XYZ file of N, CA and C in Angstrom:
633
model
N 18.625 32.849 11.012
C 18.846 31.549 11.626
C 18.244 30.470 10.737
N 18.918 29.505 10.402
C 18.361 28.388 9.350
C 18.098 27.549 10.621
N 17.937 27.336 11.131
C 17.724 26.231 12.431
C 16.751 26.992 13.709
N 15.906 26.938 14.463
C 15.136 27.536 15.521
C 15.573 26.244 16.184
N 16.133 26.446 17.430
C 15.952 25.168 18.837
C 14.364 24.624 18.721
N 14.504 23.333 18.831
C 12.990 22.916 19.176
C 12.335 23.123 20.220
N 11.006 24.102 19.767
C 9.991 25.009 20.477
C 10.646 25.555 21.294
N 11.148 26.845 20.514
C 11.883 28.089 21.117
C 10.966 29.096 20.381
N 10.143 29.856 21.407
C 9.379 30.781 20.932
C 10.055 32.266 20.375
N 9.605 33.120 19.524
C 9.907 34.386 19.379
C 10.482 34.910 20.460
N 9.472 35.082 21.662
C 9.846 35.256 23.271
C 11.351 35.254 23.807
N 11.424 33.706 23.829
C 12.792 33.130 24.438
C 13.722 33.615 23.707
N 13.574 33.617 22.175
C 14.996 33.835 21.688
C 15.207 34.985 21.481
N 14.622 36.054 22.059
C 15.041 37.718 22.034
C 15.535 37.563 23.281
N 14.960 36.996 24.062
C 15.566 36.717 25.460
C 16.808 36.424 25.711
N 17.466 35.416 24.840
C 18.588 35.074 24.892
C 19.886 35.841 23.903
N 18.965 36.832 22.732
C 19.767 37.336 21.992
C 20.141 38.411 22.636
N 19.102 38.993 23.174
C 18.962 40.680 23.747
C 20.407 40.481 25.038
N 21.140 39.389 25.418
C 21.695 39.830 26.099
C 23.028 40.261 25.645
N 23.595 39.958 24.472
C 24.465 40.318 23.785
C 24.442 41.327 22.413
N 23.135 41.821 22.112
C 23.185 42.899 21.445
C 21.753 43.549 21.418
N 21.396 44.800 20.737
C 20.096 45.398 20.725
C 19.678 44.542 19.753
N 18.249 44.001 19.853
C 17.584 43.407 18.556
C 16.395 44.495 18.072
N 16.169 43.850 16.943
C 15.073 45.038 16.245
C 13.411 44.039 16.288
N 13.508 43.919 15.196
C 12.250 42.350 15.086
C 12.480 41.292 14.634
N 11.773 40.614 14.799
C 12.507 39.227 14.753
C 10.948 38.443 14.434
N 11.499 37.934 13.317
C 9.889 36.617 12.437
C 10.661 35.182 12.361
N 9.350 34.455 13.028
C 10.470 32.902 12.851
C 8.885 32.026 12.332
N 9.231 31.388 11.212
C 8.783 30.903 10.337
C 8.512 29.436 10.613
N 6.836 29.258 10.708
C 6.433 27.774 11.405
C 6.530 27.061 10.574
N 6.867 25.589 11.318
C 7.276 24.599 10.367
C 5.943 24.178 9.262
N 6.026 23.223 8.560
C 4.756 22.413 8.008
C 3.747 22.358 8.748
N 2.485 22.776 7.953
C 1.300 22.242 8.354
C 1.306 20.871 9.011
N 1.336 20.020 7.755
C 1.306 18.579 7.595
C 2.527 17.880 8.733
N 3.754 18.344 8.743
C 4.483 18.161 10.022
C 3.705 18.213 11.128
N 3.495 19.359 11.505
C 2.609 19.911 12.917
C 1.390 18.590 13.161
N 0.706 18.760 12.175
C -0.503 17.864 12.379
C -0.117 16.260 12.700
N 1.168 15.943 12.168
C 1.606 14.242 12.068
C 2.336 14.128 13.832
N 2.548 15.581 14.300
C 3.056 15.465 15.570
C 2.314 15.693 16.363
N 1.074 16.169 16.444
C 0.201 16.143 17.495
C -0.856 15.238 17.715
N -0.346 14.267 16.082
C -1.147 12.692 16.624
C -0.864 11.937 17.249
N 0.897 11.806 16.865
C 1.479 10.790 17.508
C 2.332 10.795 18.540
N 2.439 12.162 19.308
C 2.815 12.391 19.819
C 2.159 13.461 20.849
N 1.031 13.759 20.893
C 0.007 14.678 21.590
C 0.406 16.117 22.176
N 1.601 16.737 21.276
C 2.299 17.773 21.330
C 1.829 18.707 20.821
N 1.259 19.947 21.368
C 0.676 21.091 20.646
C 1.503 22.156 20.373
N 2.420 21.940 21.195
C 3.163 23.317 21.322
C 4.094 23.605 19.475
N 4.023 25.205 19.371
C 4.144 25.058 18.091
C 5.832 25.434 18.070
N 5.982 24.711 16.775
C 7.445 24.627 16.192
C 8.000 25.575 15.615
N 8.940 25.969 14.742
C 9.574 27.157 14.240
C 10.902 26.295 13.189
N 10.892 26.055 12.330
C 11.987 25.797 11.055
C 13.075 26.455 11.119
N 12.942 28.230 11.077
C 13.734 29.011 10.459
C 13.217 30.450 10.988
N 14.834 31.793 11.003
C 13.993 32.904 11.359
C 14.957 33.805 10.763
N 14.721 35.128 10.947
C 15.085 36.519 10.890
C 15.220 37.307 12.171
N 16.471 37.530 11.940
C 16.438 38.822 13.303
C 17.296 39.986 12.835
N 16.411 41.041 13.380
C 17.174 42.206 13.229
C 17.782 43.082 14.144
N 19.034 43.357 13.930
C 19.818 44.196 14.933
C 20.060 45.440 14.610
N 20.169 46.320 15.537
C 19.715 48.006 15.347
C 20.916 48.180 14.848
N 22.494 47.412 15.477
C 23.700 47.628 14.710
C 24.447 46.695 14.011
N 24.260 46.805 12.994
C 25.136 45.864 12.084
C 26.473 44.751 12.431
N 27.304 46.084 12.982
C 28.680 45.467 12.999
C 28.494 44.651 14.136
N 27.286 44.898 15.098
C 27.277 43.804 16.660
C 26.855 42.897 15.716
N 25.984 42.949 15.238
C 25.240 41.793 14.516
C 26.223 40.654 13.803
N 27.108 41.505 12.962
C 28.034 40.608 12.074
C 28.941 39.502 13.378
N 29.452 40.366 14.372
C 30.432 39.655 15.615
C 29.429 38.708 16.276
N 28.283 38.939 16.489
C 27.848 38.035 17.544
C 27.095 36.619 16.797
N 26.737 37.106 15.557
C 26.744 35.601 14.506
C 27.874 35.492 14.153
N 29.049 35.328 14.335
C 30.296 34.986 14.094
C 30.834 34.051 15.402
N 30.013 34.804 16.617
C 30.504 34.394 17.986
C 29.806 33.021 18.324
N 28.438 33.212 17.763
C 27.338 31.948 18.247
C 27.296 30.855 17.321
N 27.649 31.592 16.342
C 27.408 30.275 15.236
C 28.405 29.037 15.690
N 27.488 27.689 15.671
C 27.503 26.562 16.200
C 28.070 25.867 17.577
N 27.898 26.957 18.267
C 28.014 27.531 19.312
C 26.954 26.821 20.486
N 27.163 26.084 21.138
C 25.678 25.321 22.372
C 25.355 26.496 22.876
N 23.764 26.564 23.127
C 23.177 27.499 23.217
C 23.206 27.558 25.549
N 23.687 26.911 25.547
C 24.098 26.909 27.138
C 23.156 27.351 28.292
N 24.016 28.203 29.186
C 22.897 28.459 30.278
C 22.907 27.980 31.394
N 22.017 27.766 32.396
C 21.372 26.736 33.244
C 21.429 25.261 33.000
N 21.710 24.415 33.668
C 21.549 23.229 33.153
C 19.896 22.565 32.820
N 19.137 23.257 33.498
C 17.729 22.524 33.553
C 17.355 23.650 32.407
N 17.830 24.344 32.184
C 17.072 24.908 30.516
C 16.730 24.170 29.780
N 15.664 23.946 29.229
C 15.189 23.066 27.920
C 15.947 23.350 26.529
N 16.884 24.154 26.544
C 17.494 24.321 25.445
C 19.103 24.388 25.396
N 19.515 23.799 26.748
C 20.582 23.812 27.292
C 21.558 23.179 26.008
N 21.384 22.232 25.621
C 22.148 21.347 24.457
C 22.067 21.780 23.804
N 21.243 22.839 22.761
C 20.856 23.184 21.279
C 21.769 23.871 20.878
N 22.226 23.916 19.272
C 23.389 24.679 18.894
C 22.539 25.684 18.054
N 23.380 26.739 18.606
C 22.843 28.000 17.092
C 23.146 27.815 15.602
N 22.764 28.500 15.130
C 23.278 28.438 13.572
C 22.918 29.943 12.928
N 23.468 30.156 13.277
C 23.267 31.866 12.922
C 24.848 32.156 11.796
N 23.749 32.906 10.718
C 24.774 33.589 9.851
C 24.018 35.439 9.618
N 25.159 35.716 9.320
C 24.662 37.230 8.989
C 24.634 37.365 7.666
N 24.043 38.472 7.320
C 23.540 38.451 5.872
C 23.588 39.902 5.116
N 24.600 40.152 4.645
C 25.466 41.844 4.594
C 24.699 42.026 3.126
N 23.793 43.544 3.532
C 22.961 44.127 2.529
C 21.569 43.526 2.223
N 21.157 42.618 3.563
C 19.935 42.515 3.811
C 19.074 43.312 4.414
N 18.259 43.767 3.797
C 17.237 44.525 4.082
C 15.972 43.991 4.816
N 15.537 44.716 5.930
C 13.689 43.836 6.347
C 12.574 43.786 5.277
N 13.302 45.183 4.167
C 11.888 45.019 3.340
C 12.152 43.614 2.108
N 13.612 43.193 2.003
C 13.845 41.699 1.637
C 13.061 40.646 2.140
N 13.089 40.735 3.155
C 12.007 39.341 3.945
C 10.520 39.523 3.492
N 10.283 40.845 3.465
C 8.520 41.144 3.701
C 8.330 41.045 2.191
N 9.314 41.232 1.044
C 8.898 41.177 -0.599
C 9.275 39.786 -0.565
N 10.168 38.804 -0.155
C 10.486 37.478 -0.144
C 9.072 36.420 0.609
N 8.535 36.967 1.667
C 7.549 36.504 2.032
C 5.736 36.843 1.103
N 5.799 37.810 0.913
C 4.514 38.427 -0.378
C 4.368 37.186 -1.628
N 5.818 37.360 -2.023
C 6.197 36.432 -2.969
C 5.817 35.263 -2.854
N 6.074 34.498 -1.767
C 6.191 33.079 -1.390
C 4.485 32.699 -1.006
N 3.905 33.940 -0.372
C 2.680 34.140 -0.328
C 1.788 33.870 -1.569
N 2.018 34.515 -2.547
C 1.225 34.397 -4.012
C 1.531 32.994 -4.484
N 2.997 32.952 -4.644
C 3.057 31.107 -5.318
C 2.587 30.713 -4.845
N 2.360 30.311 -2.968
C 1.545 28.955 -2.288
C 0.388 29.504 -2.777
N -0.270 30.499 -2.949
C -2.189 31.139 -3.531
C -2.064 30.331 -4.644
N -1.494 30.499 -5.619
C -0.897 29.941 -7.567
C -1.157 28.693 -7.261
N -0.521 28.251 -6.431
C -0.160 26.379 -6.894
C -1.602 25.979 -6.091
N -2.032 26.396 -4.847
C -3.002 25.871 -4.239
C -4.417 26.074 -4.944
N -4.781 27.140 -5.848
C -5.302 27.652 -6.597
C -5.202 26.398 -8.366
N -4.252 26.126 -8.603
C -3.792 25.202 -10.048
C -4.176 23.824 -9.194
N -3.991 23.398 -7.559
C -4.225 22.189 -7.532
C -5.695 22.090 -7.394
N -6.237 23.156 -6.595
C -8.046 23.103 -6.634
C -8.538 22.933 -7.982
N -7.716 23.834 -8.644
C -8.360 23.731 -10.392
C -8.222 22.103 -10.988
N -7.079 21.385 -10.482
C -7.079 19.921 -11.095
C -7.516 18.908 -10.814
N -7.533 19.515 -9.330
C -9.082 18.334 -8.539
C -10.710 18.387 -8.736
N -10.750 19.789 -9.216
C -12.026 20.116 -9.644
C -12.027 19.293 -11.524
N -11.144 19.537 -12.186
C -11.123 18.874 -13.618
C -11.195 17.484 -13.560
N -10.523 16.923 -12.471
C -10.578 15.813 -12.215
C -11.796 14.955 -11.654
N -12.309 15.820 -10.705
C -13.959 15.095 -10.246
C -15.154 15.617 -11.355
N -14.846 16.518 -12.069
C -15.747 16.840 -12.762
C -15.275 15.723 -14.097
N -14.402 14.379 -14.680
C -13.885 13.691 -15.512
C -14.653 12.569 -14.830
N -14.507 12.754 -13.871
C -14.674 11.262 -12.965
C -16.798 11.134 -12.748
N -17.162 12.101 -12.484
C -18.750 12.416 -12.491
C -19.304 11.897 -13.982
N -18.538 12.869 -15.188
C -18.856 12.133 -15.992
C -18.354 10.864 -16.840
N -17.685 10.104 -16.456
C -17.194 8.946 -16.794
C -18.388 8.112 -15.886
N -18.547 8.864 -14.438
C -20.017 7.754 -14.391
C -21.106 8.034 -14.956
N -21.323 8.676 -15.421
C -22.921 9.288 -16.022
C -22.838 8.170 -17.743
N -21.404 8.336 -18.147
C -21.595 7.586 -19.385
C -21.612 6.085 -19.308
N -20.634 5.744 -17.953
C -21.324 4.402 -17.576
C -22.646 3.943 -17.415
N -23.248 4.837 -16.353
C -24.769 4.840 -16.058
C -25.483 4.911 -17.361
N -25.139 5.405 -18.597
C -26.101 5.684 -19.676
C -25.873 4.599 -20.409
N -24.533 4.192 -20.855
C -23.970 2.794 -21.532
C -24.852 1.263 -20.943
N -24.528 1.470 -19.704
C -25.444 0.082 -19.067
C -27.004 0.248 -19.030
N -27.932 1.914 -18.952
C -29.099 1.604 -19.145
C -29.280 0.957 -21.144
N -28.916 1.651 -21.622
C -28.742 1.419 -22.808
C -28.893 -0.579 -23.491
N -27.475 -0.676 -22.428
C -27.212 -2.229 -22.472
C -28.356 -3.408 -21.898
N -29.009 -2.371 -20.758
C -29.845 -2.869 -20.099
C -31.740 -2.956 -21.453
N -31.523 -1.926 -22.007
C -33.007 -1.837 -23.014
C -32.302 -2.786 -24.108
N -31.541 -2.348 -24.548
C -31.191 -4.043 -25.331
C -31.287 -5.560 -25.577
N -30.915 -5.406 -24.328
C -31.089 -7.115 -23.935
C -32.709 -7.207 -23.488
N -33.612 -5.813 -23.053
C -35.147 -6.128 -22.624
C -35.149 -6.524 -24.340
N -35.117 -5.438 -25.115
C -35.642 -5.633 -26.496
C -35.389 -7.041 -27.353
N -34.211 -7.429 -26.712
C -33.534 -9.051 -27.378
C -34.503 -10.201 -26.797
N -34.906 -9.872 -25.686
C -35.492 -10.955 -24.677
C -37.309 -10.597 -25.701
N -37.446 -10.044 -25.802
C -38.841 -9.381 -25.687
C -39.024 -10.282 -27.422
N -38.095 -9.686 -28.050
C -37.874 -10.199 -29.857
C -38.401 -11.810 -29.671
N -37.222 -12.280 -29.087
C -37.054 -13.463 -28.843
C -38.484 -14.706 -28.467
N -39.359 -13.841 -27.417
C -40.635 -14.309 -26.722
C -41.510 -14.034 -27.675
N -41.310 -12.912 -28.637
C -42.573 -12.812 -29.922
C -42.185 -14.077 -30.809
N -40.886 -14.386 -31.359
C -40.679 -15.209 -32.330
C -41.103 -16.717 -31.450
N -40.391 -16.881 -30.571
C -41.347 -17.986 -30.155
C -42.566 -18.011 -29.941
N -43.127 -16.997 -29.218
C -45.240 -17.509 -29.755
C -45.230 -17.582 -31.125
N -44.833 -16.678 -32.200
C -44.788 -16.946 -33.502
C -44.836 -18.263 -33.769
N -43.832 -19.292 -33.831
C -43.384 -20.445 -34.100
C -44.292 -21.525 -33.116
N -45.460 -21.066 -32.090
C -45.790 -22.177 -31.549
C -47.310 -22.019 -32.105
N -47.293 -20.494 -32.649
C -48.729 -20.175 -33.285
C -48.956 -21.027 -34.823
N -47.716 -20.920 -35.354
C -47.399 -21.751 -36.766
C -47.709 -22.935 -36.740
N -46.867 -23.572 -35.447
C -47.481 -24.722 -35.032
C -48.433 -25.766 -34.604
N -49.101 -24.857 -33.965
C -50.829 -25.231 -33.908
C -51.131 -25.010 -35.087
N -50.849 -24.095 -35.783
C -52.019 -23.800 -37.448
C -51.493 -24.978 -37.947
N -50.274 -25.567 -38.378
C -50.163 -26.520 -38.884
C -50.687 -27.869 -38.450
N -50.773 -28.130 -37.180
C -51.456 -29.160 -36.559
C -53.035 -28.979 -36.321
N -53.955 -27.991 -36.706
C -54.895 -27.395 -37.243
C -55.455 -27.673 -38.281
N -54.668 -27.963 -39.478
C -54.842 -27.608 -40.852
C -55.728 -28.852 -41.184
N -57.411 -28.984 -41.647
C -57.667 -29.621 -42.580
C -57.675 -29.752 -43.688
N -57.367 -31.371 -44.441
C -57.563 -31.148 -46.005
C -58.366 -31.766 -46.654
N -58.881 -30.576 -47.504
C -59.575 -30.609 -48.341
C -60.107 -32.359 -48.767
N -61.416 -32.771 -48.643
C -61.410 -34.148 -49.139
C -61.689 -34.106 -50.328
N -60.908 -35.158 -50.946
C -60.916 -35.975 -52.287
C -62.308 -36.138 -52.842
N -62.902 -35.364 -53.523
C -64.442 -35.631 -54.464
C -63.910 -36.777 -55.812
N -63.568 -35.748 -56.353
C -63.708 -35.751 -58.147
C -63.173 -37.116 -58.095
N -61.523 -37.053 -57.472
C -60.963 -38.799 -57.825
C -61.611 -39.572 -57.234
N -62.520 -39.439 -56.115
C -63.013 -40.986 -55.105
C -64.526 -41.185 -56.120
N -64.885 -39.883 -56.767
C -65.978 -40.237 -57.449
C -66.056 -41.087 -58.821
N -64.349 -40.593 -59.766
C -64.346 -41.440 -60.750
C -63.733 -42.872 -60.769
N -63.067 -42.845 -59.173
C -62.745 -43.837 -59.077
C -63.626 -45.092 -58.804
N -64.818 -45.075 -58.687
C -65.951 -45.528 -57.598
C -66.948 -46.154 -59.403
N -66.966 -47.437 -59.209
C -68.184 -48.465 -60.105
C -69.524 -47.617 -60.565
N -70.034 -47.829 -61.565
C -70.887 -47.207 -62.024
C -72.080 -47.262 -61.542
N -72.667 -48.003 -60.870
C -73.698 -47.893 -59.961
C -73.415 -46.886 -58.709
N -72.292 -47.255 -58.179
C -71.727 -46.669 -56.976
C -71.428 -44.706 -56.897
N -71.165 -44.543 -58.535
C -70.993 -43.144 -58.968
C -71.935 -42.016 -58.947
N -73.527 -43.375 -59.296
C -74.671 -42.573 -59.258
C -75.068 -42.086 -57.647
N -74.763 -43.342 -56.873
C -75.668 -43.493 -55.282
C -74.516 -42.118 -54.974
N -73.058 -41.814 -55.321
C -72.105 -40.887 -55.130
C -72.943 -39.440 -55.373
N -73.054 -39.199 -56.425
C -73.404 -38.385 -56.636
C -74.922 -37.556 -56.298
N -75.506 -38.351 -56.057
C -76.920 -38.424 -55.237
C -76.617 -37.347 -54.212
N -75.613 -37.857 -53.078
C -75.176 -37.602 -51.895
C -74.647 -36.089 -51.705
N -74.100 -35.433 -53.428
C -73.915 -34.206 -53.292
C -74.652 -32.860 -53.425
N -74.189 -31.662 -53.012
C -74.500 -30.810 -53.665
C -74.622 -30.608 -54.882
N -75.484 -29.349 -55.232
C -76.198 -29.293 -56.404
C -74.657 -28.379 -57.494
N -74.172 -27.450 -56.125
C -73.176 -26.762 -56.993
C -71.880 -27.919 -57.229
N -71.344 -29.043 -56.499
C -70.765 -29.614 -56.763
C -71.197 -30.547 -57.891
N -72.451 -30.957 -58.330
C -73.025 -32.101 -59.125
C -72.895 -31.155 -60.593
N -72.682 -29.750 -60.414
C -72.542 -29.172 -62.253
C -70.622 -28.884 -62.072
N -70.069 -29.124 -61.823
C -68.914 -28.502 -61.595
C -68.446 -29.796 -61.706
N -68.751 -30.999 -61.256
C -68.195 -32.375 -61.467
C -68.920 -32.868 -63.044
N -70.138 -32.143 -63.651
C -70.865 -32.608 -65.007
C -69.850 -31.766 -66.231
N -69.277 -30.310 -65.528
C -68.303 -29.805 -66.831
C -66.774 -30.681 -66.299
N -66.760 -31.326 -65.526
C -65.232 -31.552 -65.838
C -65.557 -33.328 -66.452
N -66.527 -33.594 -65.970
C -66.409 -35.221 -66.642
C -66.890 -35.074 -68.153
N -67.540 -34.576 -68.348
C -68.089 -34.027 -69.622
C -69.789 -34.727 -69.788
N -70.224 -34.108 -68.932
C -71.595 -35.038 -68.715
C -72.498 -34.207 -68.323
C-alpha cells in the first residue's frame, strides 16, 4: 500500500482486509519524525500516523484479485466509520518476497545510521572550527589588548622623558664669565678682581694672560 488511511492502525486494516482474503503480516511504516512532532504542536494530535505498508497474503492469486478489486476503490462501510471516505491504493507486487522488505528495511536502516553518523561527524568538525576560531579571536584581541598597554606605557615613558629634559634644561646653570669680565675690567679694577679670587683660578688666569 503506498497510501495508509489517516490513522488507520495495523489493527483496523487486517480488520478490513481479513474479510476478503487470508492475510499473513502486515508492517506499515510511520510517517516522519519531524512530521509527527509539527502535528502534535499544532494540532495536539498524538495518535500515530502510517505513510506506507506491506501486507502479506497466504495466497497469491487472492492477493493479485483483491488489489486489483480495491485499488482506488472508497474504503466504505458504515457511514460513521472514520474511514468511510478513504480510498485504497493497493498494488500487488509479483515475486516479492517478505525477506525483500526485511533486506530493504536493514538497508534503509544502515544508510539513516551512515548519514546520521556523517552529519554528527560535520557538526562535531564544525563546532570544533567554530571553538577554535574563538580561541584565536580571544588570543588575537589579548595580544591587541598588550599592545596598545605597551604603546600607552612607551608613550607615558617618552613623555616623562621629554618633561625630565625639560626641567634639566630650565635647570641648567652657566658657567660665569671670569677670564673676559676680568680682561675686560681697568687696571686698577683687574687687581681689586683678582683679589676676590681663588688661588687655583689666580694661576690658571697668570698662564693664560702671561703674567
Amino acid at each position: 500500500m503506498s497510501r495508509i488511511p489517516m490513522f488507520m492502525s495495523p489493527t483496523r486494516l487486517r480488520e478490513f482486509l481479513s474479510r476478503h482474503a487470508e492475510l499473513g503480516r502486515i508492517y506499515l511504516e510511520k510517517e516522519d519524525a519531524k512530521v509527527t512532532a509539527k502535528r502534535r504542536k499544532f494540532h495536539k494530535n498524538k495518535r500515530v500516523n502510517y505513510r506506507e505498508g506491506w501486507i502479506e497474503f497466504k495466497d497469491k492469486r487472492q492477493a493479485k484479485r483483491l488489489a486489483e478489486y480495491l485499488n482506488a476503490r472508497q474504503v466504505g462501510g458504515k457511514r460513521g466509520n472514520a474511514f468511510y471516505y478513504e480510498t485504497w491504493t493497493i498494488k500487488y507486487l509479483p515475486k516479492f518476497k517478505w525477506r525483500h522488505l526485511t533486506e530493504q528495511m536493514a538497508y534503509e536502516r544502515k544508510a539513516r545510521e551512515r548519514r546520521l553518523e556523517a552529519e554528527l561527524a560535520q557538526a562535531t568538525r564544525e563546532n570544533r572550527l567554530y571553538l577554535e576560531n574563538v580561541e584565536k579571536a580571544k588570543m588575537h584581541k589579548g595580544m591587541q589588548q598588550k599592545r596598545n598597554q605597551k604603546k600607552r606605557k612607551n608613550n607615558e615613558q617618552d613623555d616623562d622623558n621629554n618633561e625630565k629634559e625639560e626641567d634639566i634644561r630650565r635647570s641648567f646653570r652657566q658657567r660665569p664669565k671670569m677670564a673676559s669680565e676680568v680682561a675686560s675690567q681697568k687696571p686698577g679694577e683687574g687687581k681689586e678682581a683678582m683679589g676676590r679670587l681663588d688661588d687655583s683660578v689666580k694661576n690658571v688666569l697668570s698662564h693664560v694672560l702671561g703674567k
